[in-house]
XYZ file of C-alpha atoms in Angstrom:
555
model
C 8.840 -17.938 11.077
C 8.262 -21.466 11.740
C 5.984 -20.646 14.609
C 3.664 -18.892 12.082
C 3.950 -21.697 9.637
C 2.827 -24.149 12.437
C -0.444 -21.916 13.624
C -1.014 -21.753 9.618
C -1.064 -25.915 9.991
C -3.201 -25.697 13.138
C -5.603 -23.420 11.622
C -5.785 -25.591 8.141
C -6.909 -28.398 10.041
C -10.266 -26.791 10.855
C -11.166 -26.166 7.090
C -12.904 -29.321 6.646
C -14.688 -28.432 9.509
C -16.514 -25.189 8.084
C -17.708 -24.442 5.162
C -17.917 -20.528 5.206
C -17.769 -18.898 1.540
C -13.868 -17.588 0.940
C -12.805 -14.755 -1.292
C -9.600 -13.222 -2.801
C -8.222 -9.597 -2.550
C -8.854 -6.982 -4.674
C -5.167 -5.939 -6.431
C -2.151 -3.822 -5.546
C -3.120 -0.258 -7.696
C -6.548 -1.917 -8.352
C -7.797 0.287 -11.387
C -11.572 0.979 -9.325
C -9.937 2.233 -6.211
C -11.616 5.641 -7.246
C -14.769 3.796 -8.057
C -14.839 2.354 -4.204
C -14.150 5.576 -2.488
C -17.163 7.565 -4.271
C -19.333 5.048 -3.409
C -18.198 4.756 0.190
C -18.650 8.718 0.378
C -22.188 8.633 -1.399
C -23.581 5.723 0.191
C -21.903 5.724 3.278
C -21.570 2.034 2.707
C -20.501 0.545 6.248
C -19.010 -2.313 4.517
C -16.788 0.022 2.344
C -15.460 2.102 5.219
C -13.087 -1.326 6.138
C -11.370 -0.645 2.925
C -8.839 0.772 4.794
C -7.510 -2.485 5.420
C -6.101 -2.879 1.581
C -5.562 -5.033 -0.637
C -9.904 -4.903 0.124
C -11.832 -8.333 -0.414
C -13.260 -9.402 -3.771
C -16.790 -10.942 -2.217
C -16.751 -7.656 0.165
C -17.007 -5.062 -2.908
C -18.979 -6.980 -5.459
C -21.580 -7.529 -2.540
C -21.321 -3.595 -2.065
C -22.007 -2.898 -5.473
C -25.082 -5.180 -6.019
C -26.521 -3.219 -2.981
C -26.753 -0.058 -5.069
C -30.595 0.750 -5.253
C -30.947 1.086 -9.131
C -33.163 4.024 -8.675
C -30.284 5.732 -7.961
C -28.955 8.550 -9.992
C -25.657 7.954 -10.963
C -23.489 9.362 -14.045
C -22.489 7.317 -17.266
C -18.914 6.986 -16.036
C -19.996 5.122 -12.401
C -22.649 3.389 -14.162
C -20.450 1.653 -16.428
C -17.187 1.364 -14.133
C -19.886 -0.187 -11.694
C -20.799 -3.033 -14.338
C -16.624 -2.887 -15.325
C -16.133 -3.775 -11.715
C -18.923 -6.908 -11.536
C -17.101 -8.180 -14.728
C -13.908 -8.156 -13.529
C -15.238 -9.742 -9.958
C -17.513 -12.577 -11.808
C -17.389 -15.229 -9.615
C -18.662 -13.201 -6.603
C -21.630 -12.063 -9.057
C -25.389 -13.486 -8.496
C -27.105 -11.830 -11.650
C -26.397 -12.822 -14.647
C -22.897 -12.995 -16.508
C -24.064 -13.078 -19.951
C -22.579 -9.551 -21.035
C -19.128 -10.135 -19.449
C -18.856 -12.983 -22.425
C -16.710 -12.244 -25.524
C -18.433 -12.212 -28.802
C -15.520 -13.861 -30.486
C -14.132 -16.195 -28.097
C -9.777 -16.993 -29.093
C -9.975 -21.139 -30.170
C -13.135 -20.790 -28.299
C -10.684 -21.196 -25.315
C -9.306 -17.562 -24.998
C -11.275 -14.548 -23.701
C -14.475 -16.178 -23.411
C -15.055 -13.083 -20.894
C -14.012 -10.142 -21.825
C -11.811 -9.789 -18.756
C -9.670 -12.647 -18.606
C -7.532 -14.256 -20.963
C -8.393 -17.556 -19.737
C -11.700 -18.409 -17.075
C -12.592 -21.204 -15.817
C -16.254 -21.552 -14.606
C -17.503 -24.518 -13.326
C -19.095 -26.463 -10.058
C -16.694 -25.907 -7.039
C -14.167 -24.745 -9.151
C -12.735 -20.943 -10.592
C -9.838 -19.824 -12.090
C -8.367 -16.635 -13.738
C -5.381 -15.834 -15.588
C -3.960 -13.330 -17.115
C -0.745 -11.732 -18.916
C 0.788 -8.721 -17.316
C 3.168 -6.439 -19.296
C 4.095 -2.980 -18.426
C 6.288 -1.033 -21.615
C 7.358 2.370 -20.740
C 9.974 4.536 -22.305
C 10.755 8.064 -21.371
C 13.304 10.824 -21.621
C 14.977 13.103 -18.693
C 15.785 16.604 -18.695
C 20.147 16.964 -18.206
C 20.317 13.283 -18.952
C 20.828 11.721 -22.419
C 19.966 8.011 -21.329
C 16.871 6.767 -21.818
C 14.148 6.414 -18.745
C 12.231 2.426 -19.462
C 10.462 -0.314 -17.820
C 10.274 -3.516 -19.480
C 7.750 -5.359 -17.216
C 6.407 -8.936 -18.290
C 4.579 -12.186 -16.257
C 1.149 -13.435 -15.215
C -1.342 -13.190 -12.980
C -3.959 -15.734 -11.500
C -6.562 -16.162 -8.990
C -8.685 -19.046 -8.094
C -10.829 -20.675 -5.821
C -12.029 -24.062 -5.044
C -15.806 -24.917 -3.984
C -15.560 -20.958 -2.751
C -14.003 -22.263 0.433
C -9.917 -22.133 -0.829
C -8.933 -18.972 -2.231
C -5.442 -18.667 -4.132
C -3.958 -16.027 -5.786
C -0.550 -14.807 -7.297
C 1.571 -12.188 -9.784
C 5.359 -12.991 -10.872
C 6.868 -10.344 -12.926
C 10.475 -9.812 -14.364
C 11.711 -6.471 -14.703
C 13.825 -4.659 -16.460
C 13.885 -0.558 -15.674
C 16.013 2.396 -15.524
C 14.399 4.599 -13.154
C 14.863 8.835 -12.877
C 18.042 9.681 -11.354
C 16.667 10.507 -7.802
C 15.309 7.066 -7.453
C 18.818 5.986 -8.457
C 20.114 8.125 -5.974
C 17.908 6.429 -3.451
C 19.200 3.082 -4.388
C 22.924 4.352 -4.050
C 22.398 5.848 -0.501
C 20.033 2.463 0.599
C 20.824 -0.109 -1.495
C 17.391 -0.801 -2.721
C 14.967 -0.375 -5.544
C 11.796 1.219 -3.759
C 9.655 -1.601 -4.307
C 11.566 -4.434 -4.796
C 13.624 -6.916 -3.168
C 16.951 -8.915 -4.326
C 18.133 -7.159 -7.840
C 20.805 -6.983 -10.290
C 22.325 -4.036 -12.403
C 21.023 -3.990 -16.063
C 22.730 -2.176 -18.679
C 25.368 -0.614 -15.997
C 22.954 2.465 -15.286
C 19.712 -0.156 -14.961
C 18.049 -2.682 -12.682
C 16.668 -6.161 -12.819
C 14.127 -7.824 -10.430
C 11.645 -9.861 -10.255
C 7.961 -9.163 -8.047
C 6.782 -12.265 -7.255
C 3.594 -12.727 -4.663
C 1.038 -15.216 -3.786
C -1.519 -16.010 -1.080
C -3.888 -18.934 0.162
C -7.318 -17.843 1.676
C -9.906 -19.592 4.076
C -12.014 -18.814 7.113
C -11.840 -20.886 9.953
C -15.541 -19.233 11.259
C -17.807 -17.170 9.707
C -16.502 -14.406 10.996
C -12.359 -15.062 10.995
C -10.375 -15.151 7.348
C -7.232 -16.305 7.263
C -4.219 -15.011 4.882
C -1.169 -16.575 4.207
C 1.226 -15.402 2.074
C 4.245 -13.093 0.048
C 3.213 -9.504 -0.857
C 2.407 -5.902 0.218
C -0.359 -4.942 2.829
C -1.738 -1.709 3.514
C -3.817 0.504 6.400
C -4.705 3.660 5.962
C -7.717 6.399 4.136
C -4.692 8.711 2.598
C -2.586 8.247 -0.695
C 0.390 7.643 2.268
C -0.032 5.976 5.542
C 2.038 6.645 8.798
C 1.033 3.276 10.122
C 1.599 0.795 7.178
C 2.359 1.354 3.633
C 2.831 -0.632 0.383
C 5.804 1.738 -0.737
C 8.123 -1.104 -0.252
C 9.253 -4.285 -0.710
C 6.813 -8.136 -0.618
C 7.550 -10.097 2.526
C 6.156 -13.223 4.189
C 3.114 -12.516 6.593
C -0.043 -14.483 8.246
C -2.840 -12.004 8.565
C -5.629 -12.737 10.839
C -9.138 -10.722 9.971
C -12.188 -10.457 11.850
C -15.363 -8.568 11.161
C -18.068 -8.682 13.591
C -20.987 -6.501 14.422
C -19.555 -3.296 12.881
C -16.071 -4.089 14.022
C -12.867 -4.997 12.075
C -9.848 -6.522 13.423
C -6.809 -7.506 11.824
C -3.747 -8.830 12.936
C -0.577 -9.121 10.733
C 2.356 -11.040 11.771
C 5.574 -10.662 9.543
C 8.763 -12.207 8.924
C 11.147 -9.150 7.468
C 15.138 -8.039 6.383
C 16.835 -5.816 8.561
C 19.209 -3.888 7.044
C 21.630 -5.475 4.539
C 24.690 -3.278 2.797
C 25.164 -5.258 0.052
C 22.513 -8.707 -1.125
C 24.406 -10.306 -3.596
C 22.309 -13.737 -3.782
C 25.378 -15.795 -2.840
C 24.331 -15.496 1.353
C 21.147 -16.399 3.736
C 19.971 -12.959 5.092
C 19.123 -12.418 8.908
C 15.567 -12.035 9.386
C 13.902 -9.861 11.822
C 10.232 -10.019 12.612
C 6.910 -7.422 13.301
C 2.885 -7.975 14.785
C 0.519 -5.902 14.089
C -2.949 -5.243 15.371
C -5.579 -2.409 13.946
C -9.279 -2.653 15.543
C -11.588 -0.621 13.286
C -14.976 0.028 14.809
C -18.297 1.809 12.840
C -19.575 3.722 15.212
C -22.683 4.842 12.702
C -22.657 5.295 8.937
C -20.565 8.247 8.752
C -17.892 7.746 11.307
C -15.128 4.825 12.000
C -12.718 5.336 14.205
C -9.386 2.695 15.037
C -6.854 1.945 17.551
C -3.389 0.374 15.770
C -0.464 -0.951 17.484
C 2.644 -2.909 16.087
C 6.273 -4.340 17.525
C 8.943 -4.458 15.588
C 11.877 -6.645 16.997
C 14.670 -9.048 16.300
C 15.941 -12.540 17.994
C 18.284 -15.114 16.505
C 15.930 -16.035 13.578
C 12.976 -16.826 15.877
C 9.414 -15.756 16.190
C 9.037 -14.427 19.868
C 5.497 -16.433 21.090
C 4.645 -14.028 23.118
C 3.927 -11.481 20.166
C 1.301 -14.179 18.813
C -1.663 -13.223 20.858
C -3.798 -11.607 18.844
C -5.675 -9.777 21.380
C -3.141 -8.597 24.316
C -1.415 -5.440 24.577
C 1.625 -5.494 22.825
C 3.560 -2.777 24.844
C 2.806 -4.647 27.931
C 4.565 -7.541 26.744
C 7.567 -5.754 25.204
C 7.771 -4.752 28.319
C 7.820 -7.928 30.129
C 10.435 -9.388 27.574
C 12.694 -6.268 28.898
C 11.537 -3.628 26.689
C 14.074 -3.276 23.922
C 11.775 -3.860 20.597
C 10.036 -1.255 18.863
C 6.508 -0.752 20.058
C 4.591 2.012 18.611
C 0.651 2.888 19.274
C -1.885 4.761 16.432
C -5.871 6.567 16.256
C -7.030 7.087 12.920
C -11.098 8.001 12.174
C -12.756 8.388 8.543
C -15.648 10.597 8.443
C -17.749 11.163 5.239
C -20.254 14.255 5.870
C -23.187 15.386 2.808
C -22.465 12.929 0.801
C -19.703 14.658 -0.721
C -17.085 15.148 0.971
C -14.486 12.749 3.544
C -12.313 13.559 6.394
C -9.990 11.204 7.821
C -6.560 11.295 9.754
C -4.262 9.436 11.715
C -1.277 9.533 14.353
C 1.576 7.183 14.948
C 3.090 7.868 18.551
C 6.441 5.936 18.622
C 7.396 7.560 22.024
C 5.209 10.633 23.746
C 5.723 11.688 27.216
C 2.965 14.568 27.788
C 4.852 16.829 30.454
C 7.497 17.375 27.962
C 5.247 18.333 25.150
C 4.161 20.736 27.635
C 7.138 22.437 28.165
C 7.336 23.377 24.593
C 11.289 22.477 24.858
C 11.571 20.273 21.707
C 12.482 17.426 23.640
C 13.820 14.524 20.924
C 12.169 11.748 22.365
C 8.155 12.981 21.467
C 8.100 11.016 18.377
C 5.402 10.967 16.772
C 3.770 10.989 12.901
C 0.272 12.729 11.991
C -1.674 12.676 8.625
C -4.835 14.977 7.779
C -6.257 14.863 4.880
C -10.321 15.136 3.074
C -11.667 14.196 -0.381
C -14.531 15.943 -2.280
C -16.482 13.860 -5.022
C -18.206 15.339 -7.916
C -16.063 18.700 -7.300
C -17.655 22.248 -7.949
C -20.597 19.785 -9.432
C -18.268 18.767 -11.999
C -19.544 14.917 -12.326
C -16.602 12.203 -11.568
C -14.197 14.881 -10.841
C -12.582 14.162 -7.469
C -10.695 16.088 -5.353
C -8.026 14.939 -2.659
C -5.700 16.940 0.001
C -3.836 15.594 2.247
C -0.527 16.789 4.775
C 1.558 14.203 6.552
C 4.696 14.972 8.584
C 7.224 12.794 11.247
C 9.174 14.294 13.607
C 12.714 13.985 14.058
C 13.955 9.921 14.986
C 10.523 8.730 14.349
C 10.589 5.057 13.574
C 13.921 4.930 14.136
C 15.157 2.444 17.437
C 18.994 2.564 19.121
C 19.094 -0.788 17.964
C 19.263 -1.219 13.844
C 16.880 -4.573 13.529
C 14.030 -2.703 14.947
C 13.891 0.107 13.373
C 10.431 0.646 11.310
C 11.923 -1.211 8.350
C 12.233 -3.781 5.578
C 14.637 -4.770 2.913
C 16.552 -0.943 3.273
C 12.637 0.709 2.963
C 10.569 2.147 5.068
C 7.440 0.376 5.866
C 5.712 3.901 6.396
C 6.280 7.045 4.587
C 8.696 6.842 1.725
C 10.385 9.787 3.198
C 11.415 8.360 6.741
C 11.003 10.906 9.097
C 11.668 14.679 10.114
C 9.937 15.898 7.366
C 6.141 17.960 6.570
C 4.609 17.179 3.386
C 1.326 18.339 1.202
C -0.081 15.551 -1.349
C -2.839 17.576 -3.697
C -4.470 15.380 -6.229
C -7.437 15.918 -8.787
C -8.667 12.739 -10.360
C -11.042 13.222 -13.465
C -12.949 10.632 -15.638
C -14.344 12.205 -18.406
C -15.428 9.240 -20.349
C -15.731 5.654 -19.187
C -12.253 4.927 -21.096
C -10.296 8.094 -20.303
C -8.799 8.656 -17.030
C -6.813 12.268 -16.178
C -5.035 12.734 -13.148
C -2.946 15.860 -11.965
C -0.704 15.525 -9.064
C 1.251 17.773 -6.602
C 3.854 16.818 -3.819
C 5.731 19.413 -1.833
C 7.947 18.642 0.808
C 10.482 19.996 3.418
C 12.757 17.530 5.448
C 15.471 18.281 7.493
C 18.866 16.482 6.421
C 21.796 15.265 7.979
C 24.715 17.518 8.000
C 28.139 16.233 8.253
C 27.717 13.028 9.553
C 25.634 14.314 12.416
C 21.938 12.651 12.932
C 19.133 15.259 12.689
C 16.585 12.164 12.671
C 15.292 11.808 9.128
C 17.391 8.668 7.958
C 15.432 6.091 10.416
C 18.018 3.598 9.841
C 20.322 5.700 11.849
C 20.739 4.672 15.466
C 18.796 7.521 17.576
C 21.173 7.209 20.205
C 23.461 9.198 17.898
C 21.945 12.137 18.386
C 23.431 15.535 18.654
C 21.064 16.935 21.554
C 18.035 16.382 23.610
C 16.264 19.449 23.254
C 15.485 21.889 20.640
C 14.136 19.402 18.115
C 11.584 20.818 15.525
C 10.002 19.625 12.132
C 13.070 20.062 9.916
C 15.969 20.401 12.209
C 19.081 19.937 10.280
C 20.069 20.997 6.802
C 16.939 21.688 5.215
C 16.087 20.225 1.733
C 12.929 21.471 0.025
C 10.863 19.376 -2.851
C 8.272 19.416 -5.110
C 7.005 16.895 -7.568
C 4.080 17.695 -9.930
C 3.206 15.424 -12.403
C 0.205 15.076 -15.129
C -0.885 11.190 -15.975
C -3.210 10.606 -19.314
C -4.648 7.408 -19.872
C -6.990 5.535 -22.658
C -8.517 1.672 -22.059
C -7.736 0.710 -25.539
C -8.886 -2.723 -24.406
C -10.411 -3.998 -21.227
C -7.212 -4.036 -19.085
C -5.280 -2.300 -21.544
C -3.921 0.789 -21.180
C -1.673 3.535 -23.102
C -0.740 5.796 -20.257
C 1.165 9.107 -21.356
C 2.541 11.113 -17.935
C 4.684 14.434 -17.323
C 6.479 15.070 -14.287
C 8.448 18.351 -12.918
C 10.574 17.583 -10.222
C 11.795 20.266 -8.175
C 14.802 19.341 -5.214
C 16.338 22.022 -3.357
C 19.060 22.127 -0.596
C 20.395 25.429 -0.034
C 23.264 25.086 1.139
C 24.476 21.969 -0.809
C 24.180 22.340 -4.757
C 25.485 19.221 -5.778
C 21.880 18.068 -4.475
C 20.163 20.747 -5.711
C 18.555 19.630 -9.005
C 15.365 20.734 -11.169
C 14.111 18.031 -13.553
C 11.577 16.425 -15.762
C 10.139 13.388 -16.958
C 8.063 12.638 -20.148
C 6.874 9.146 -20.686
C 4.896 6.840 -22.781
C 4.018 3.256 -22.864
C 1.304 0.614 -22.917
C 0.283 -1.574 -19.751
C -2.050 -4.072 -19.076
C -3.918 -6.077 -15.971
C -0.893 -4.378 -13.466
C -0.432 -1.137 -11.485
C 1.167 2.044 -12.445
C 4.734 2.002 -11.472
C 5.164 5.895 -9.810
C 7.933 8.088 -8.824
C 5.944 10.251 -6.533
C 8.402 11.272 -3.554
């Protein structure tokens, strides 16, 4: 990664040279993601359509929502999530601030703003911070241990004379997750989500999330991003391109918007799959580029082209991967084609003001004369999402509707050699699921009252297992070489394992980033004809949370 660290010190070098306004990104689970997409549906906001590029830009969305023609007919709940938005984005704000200010200031140093615990407001200068705690204690069906998560840290962003942007989040974490996620950490050695851990309490693990990131733009039109965290593209609750399922890693992401296109390039530094991390060893590295052009062809239609390599040298950054503009099969295959080069489409569509379509596909391998043989030839590898939204459902004000299938075909994202696969840490970078499965994600989203959130969800799944020892392409850390067959590949091939996971989420804003969340989840997991796998289970859980994300078990 030194290569990346060095075009990082190039491009620093030009910041005294510009002097183009620079803004931070909008957080992991941020709480007025639902906010953003009713607005981009309603107004068919061109600006908002990019937000499939997440974490989304602070400057970006508070510059969206002082657009809104106040004429405009909105309900109570948008109308005040729309001024709960501005508060929490304050220093991108050009009306006045006086009702984000506390009545009763702390030592008249402490929550002068309602928002943060301590702001910092002055000439050239801003800063936010914040405490972050997440308490959560729940109880499993068949199990008499108790389900927790003891989360605790801070949280800051800043920037200087709006040219320097800075943020970061550091968390330590304690949690014993249901048994199925435990069961994912015993077959991949990893806590979805995390990196490096430790066992807690023998049945328990303990990690910590730390991320940061320095901003600037080295044109008007260029941003640069440099740091340790999550990134995500996509329109769907899962993405088959890029997903922020799991771990942080180190990245330099490139962003340019232009006319009405966007176009971001990602370059990554990663961990290829490690049995055991016991802190006491340096870990390999292996490394990924990424490119996604999106382009607004009018106000209700975006369509994008993606493309990303995933390879591995001896702990070096291959150069020719850093052009952000070439072709990157072309170039795997001049280096002798053995990395991982996959190609996507996606499009977004939002039609009456209501309702939004969007989709993509992930072709890892395709060869059209085999589709057309309808053989089931292995190496068409491919992943596909569909999915809509419908705002203001049944003309039930802020109740929001969202469908969406996904599905991989057998030995998607997998690679015959094990650093390349579509990877990092021992998770996927895509679905949580790997690959040779079909899924359904059905959620309804309802805000009754500016402080009351309700959300019902429902997963259901099929996915075609391994059966002794033989690879039926859903475990993409498994060498596709390996293979049983060439033809006669389907959806499911394998020992099939069925799943569903409905859940019901409750939450009250006792205070402004404060949150007592109350959630029930049936899981349902199914393999015929294994039963030790087989198991039906449920999860009830309470707990208070505050200026941080949800943690979820939703796969």
């Amino acid at each position: 990664m030194q290569v990346i660290k060095r075009l990082l010190y190039i491009l620093s070098l030009l910041i005294p040279v510009v002097g183009f306004s620079q803004s931070t990104l909008l957080p992991q689970g941020y709480k007025h993601q639902q906010l953003m997409d009713r607005l981009e549906i309603r107004f068919r906001d061109s600006a908002l359509s990019f937000q499939k590029f997440k974490p989304f830009d602070r400057k970006s969305w508070v510059s969206s929502l002082e657009r809104i023609d106040p004429a405009e007919q909105l309900s109570r709940v948008d109308e005040f999530n729309i001024q709960n938005a501005l508060m929490n984005n304050s220093e991108w704000v050009t009306g006045s601030k006086e009702d984000f200010n506390s009545r009763k200031p702390i030592l008249k140093t402490f929550y002068k703003t309602k928002a943060d615990f301590l702001q910092v407001d002055v000439k050239d200068f801003f800063l936010s911070v914040n405490p972050v705690f997440q308490f959560k204690i729940g109880k499993e069906s068949d199990s008499e241990e108790k389900i927790f998560q003891n989360t605790k840290g801070a949280t800051a962003r800043g920037l200087i004379a709006k040219k320097i942007g800075f943020d970061f989040y550091l968390t330590d974490n304690q949690e014993r997750p249901p048994y199925f996620v435990k069961q994912f950490e015993d077959s991949f050695y990893a806590v979805p989500g995390a990196g490096f851990y430790k066992t807690f309490k023998t049945t328990a693990y303990d990690y910590f999330d730390a991320r940061g990131s320095i901003y600037f733009n080295v044109t008007k039109y260029i941003n640069v991003q440099f740091g340790y965290d999550k990134n995500f593209i996509g329109d769907g609750y899962r993405s088959t391109f890029l997903s922020d399922f799991g771990t942080n890693y180190l990245f330099l992401k490139l962003n340019t918007k232009i006319w009405k296109l966007d176009y971001q390039n990602i370059f990554m530094e990663l961990v290829p799959q490690e049995p055991v991390n016991n802190g006491s060893k340096l870990l390999d590295k292996k490394y990924a580029a990424m490119h996604h052009l999106s382009w607004q062809i009018n106000r209700w239609l975006n369509i994008g082209v993606f493309e990303s390599i995933i390879f591995g040298r001896e702990n070096h950054f291959e150069f020719s991967y850093l052009n952000p503009i070439i072709f990157l099969r072309s170039i795997e295959q001049q280096n002798g084609s053995k990395d991982n080069a996959n190609v996507g489409f996606d499009f977004k569509a939002n039609v009456a003001k209501r309702f939004q379509f969007y989709g993509q596909i992930l072709l890892d391998e395709f060869k059209l004369s085999e589709a057309k043989s309808g053989e089931g030839w292995w190496g068409n590898k491919y992943a596909l999402q569909l999915g809509g939204k419908y705002i203001d459902a049944f003309g039930l004000k802020n109740l929001d509707l969202q469908g969406e299938f996904n599905m991989a075909r057998p030995f998607t994202y997998s690679h015959f050699d094990s650093v390349s696969n579509y990877t990092h840490y021992n998770q996927p970078l895509a679905h949580p699921l790997g690959a040779n499965f079909a899924e359904f994600v059905g959620i309804a989203r309802y805000q009754p009252h500016p402080k009351w959130t309700i959300q019902g969800k429902l997963i259901a799944w099929k996915q075609g297992l391994d059966s002794a020892g033989i690879n039926f392409g859903s475990n993409i850390f498994r060498l596709y070489d390996t293979r049983p067959k060439d033809y006669g590949w389907s959806v499911g091939e394998g020992r099939a394992a069925y799943g569903v996971n409905a859940s019901l989420y409750v939450g009250y804003e006792l205070l402004e980033n404060l949150y007592i969340d109350a959630s029930l989840m049936l899981r349902k997991y199914d393999v015929p004809d294994d039963s030790r796998l087989t198991r039906n289970s449920s999860l009830f859980s309470v707990g208070l949370r505050m200026n941080m994300f949800r943690r979820e078990y939703d796969y």
